[in-house]
Short mmCIF file of C-alpha atoms in Angstrom, two decimals:
data_model
loop_
_atom_site.label_atom_id
_atom_site.label_comp_id
_atom_site.label_asym_id
_atom_site.label_seq_id
_atom_site.Cartn_x
_atom_site.Cartn_y
_atom_site.Cartn_z
CA UNK A 1 -16.93 -24.61 -9.17
CA UNK A 2 -14.10 -22.82 -8.01
CA UNK A 3 -14.85 -20.04 -5.63
CA UNK A 4 -13.64 -16.61 -5.20
CA UNK A 5 -10.08 -15.68 -5.40
CA UNK A 6 -8.62 -13.70 -3.99
CA UNK A 7 -4.50 -12.08 -4.23
CA UNK A 8 -2.19 -11.62 -2.89
CA UNK A 9 -3.39 -12.81 0.57
CA UNK A 10 -0.82 -10.70 2.22
CA UNK A 11 0.90 -8.01 1.47
CA UNK A 12 3.33 -5.62 3.18
CA UNK A 13 4.68 -1.83 2.74
CA UNK A 14 6.01 1.32 2.88
CA UNK A 15 4.11 3.83 3.43
CA UNK A 16 3.25 5.74 0.52
CA UNK A 17 3.67 3.05 -1.87
CA UNK A 18 0.50 1.51 -4.26
CA UNK A 19 -0.51 -1.35 -4.16
CA UNK A 20 -3.06 -3.85 -6.07
CA UNK A 21 -5.07 -6.34 -5.15
CA UNK A 22 -6.65 -8.30 -7.74
CA UNK A 23 -10.06 -10.76 -7.04
CA UNK A 24 -10.96 -12.71 -9.87
CA UNK A 25 -15.50 -13.31 -8.88
CA UNK A 26 -16.67 -16.77 -9.28
CA UNK A 27 -17.38 -17.65 -13.17
CA UNK A 28 -20.65 -16.32 -13.81
CA UNK A 29 -21.48 -13.18 -11.61
CA UNK A 30 -22.42 -10.68 -12.40
CA UNK A 31 -22.08 -8.61 -9.39
CA UNK A 32 -19.29 -7.92 -7.34
CA UNK A 33 -17.96 -6.26 -4.52
CA UNK A 34 -15.00 -5.27 -2.22
CA UNK A 35 -15.27 -4.42 1.39
CA UNK A 36 -12.84 -3.57 4.41
CA UNK A 37 -12.20 -5.40 7.64
CA UNK A 38 -10.08 -3.92 10.06
CA UNK A 39 -9.22 -6.03 13.31
CA UNK A 40 -11.87 -7.10 15.19
CA UNK A 41 -14.61 -4.71 12.95
CA UNK A 42 -16.43 -5.42 10.42
CA UNK A 43 -16.93 -5.95 7.56
CA UNK A 44 -16.60 -1.85 5.21
CA UNK A 45 -18.24 -1.36 1.89
CA UNK A 46 -16.32 0.24 -0.57
CA UNK A 47 -17.11 -0.37 -4.32
CA UNK A 48 -19.86 -2.32 -5.70
CA UNK A 49 -19.86 -3.33 -9.77
CA UNK A 50 -23.50 -4.78 -11.61
CA UNK A 51 -22.81 -5.98 -15.16
CA UNK A 52 -21.65 -3.12 -17.34
CA UNK A 53 -23.87 0.11 -14.17
CA UNK A 54 -21.65 2.93 -13.09
CA UNK A 55 -19.80 1.42 -10.21
CA UNK A 56 -20.93 1.91 -6.92
CA UNK A 57 -18.13 3.60 -5.23
CA UNK A 58 -19.95 5.30 -2.72
CA UNK A 59 -17.74 3.96 -0.08
CA UNK A 60 -14.47 4.32 -1.36
CA UNK A 61 -12.97 6.69 2.08
CA UNK A 62 -10.11 8.75 0.03
CA UNK A 63 -9.15 9.60 -3.37
CA UNK A 64 -6.88 7.45 -3.01
CA UNK A 65 -9.12 4.15 -3.84
CA UNK A 66 -9.81 3.32 -6.40
CA UNK A 67 -10.79 0.16 -8.61
CA UNK A 68 -11.71 -0.97 -11.57
CA UNK A 69 -13.22 -4.46 -13.66
CA UNK A 70 -12.01 -5.39 -16.72
CA UNK A 71 -15.13 -7.62 -19.13
CA UNK A 72 -16.98 -8.25 -16.53
CA UNK A 73 -14.63 -10.49 -14.44
CA UNK A 74 -11.40 -9.79 -12.81
CA UNK A 75 -11.28 -6.96 -10.58
CA UNK A 76 -8.54 -5.23 -9.31
CA UNK A 77 -8.58 -2.32 -6.28
CA UNK A 78 -5.32 0.20 -5.88
CA UNK A 79 -4.75 2.21 -3.33
CA UNK A 80 -2.14 5.29 -4.14
CA UNK A 81 0.62 6.47 -1.20
CA UNK A 82 -1.14 3.88 1.33
CA UNK A 83 -0.81 4.79 4.98
CA UNK A 84 -0.79 3.31 7.92
CA UNK A 85 -4.45 3.50 8.18
CA UNK A 86 -5.04 1.51 5.08
CA UNK A 87 -3.89 -1.58 7.00
CA UNK A 88 -6.61 -4.09 7.54
CA UNK A 89 -8.07 -7.44 5.36
CA UNK A 90 -9.48 -6.55 1.80
CA UNK A 91 -12.26 -8.97 0.91
CA UNK A 92 -13.26 -9.00 -2.88
CA UNK A 93 -17.14 -10.81 -2.81
CA UNK A 94 -19.68 -11.45 -5.64
CA UNK A 95 -23.46 -12.76 -6.60
CA UNK A 96 -24.71 -14.20 -9.05
CA UNK A 97 -27.12 -11.13 -9.61
CA UNK A 98 -27.47 -7.61 -8.32
CA UNK A 99 -27.26 -6.59 -4.77
CA UNK A 100 -29.78 -7.49 -2.36
CA UNK A 101 -31.60 -10.40 -4.60
CA UNK A 102 -28.47 -13.26 -4.30
CA UNK A 103 -26.15 -14.48 -1.25
CA UNK A 104 -22.15 -12.71 -1.80
CA UNK A 105 -20.11 -14.75 -2.34
CA UNK A 106 -15.97 -14.34 -0.59
CA UNK A 107 -12.61 -14.69 -1.18
CA UNK A 108 -10.15 -15.52 1.36
CA UNK A 109 -9.33 -11.69 1.41
CA UNK A 110 -5.80 -10.21 0.90
CA UNK A 111 -4.13 -9.25 4.59
CA UNK A 112 -2.57 -5.35 3.34
CA UNK A 113 0.13 -4.50 6.60
CA UNK A 114 1.18 -0.99 6.24
CA UNK A 115 4.95 0.02 7.94
CA UNK B 1 -28.30 6.69 7.37
CA UNK B 2 -29.26 2.93 7.06
CA UNK B 3 -27.76 0.87 9.85
CA UNK B 4 -27.90 -2.49 10.76
CA UNK B 5 -26.58 -3.15 15.13
CA UNK B 6 -25.73 -6.70 16.45
CA UNK B 7 -26.65 -7.75 19.46
CA UNK B 8 -24.96 -8.62 21.80
CA UNK B 9 -21.28 -8.47 20.84
CA UNK B 10 -19.26 -11.22 22.06
CA UNK B 11 -21.03 -14.60 24.11
CA UNK B 12 -19.49 -16.87 25.67
CA UNK B 13 -21.24 -20.26 26.41
CA UNK B 14 -20.80 -23.82 27.26
CA UNK B 15 -21.50 -26.41 24.27
CA UNK B 16 -25.52 -27.55 24.36
CA UNK B 17 -26.62 -24.49 25.49
CA UNK B 18 -28.88 -22.38 22.40
CA UNK B 19 -28.23 -19.30 21.83
CA UNK B 20 -30.14 -16.04 19.88
CA UNK B 21 -28.63 -14.00 17.77
CA UNK B 22 -29.67 -10.61 17.49
CA UNK B 23 -30.04 -7.90 14.46
CA UNK B 24 -31.92 -4.81 13.85
CA UNK B 25 -32.00 -2.25 10.94
CA UNK B 26 -33.06 1.03 9.69
CA UNK B 27 -32.06 1.32 5.74
CA UNK B 28 -34.30 3.26 2.93
CA UNK B 29 -34.18 -0.02 0.57
CA UNK B 30 -35.13 -3.33 1.52
CA UNK B 31 -34.70 -6.72 0.41
CA UNK B 32 -32.99 -9.39 1.76
CA UNK B 33 -31.25 -9.58 4.79
CA UNK B 34 -28.64 -12.25 4.71
CA UNK B 35 -26.81 -14.07 8.27
CA UNK B 36 -22.96 -15.02 7.51
CA UNK B 37 -20.46 -17.17 9.81
CA UNK B 38 -17.18 -15.35 9.44
CA UNK B 39 -14.11 -17.87 11.63
CA UNK B 40 -11.16 -17.46 9.98
CA UNK B 41 -11.08 -16.10 6.67
CA UNK B 42 -14.01 -15.78 4.78
CA UNK B 43 -17.09 -14.69 6.14
CA UNK B 44 -19.64 -18.28 5.19
CA UNK B 45 -23.57 -17.63 3.97
CA UNK B 46 -25.61 -19.07 5.97
CA UNK B 47 -29.72 -17.65 5.43
CA UNK B 48 -31.05 -15.53 3.42
CA UNK B 49 -33.81 -14.12 4.57
CA UNK B 50 -36.94 -11.81 2.66
CA UNK B 51 -40.01 -12.07 3.87
CA UNK B 52 -40.84 -11.66 7.77
CA UNK B 53 -42.78 -14.71 9.93
CA UNK B 54 -41.41 -17.62 7.18
CA UNK B 55 -38.45 -19.41 9.24
CA UNK B 56 -34.82 -20.43 7.52
CA UNK B 57 -34.02 -23.82 8.90
CA UNK B 58 -30.48 -25.78 8.97
CA UNK B 59 -29.57 -28.47 11.26
CA UNK B 60 -29.44 -26.19 14.80
CA UNK B 61 -29.14 -23.34 13.19
CA UNK B 62 -32.47 -20.92 11.95
CA UNK B 63 -32.93 -17.50 11.40
CA UNK B 64 -36.19 -15.37 11.47
CA UNK B 65 -37.02 -11.28 9.62
CA UNK B 66 -39.76 -8.80 11.73
CA UNK B 67 -40.43 -6.43 8.60
CA UNK B 68 -42.40 -5.03 10.70
CA UNK B 69 -39.84 -4.86 13.60
CA UNK B 70 -37.13 -4.45 11.52
CA UNK B 71 -35.32 -7.17 13.09
CA UNK B 72 -34.15 -10.74 12.63
CA UNK B 73 -33.30 -13.03 15.06
CA UNK B 74 -30.49 -16.65 14.27
CA UNK B 75 -30.56 -19.42 16.79
CA UNK B 76 -28.74 -22.29 17.97
CA UNK B 77 -29.84 -24.95 19.35
CA UNK B 78 -27.78 -27.20 21.16
CA UNK B 79 -24.46 -25.47 20.29
CA UNK B 80 -21.57 -27.06 19.05
CA UNK B 81 -17.60 -25.87 19.70
CA UNK B 82 -17.40 -25.47 15.89
CA UNK B 83 -20.29 -22.73 16.52
CA UNK B 84 -17.70 -20.60 17.56
CA UNK B 85 -17.13 -17.70 14.96
CA UNK B 86 -18.08 -14.21 14.21
CA UNK B 87 -22.17 -14.33 12.91
CA UNK B 88 -22.37 -11.65 10.53
CA UNK B 89 -26.17 -9.85 10.06
CA UNK B 90 -26.43 -7.41 6.27
CA UNK B 91 -28.89 -5.75 4.32
CA UNK B 92 -29.25 -6.26 0.67
CA UNK B 93 -25.03 -5.94 -0.28
CA UNK B 94 -23.72 -3.45 1.16
CA UNK B 95 -24.60 -2.41 4.71
CA UNK B 96 -23.12 -5.32 7.24
CA UNK B 97 -23.42 -5.24 11.46
CA UNK B 98 -20.13 -5.39 13.56
CA UNK B 99 -21.15 -8.55 14.29
CA UNK B 100 -21.54 -11.62 17.63
CA UNK B 101 -18.57 -13.00 18.32
CA UNK B 102 -19.32 -16.93 19.22
CA UNK B 103 -17.87 -18.94 21.86
CA UNK B 104 -18.37 -22.15 22.64
CA UNK B 105 -16.83 -23.24 25.76
CA UNK B 106 -16.45 -27.59 25.96
#
């Protein structure tokens, strides 16, 4: 079946603008994760959704970052008033069930460049 | 604070060599340890380990977990240029190491 789909694949925006990044997980996967990967760095956890539970937002770096997951499927990560340090690849992943019990399947990411 | 440390950070070998990548961890609530291979974009899943001492194998790759000493190793035998990638270790779904960049020279 289809894998995790992310859009756009690339986004260039001016400092101060808001951006929305979209993730369409694998059908039937209850868990969804957002990560950020800066050049040459590992994956930085941002937020985790599991079913209908309240999301784990502990990784969000500031209140300019927010995410929602509608209907337990598609998720949108929003960055308000973007800064240059927000430039990174934003990766979304989904897993069949709760964190740690099944492997994550990643999308190809959105490369965000803030000029 | 939970953390995952991978070593070495980078490694250059020649085709046919065997490599061992290391991952140590300190986490408060361990469920599983996962290995991923990242080439250009999406990390792809290699192994999920939950029990100590049980080796998982897939072709030339194998991995094992030691829950007493809190580490895992990923072995790649008879390396090929296609093995060149960043190998990521993660505990559960939240904590990733910085990765080991493996370069295999022909």
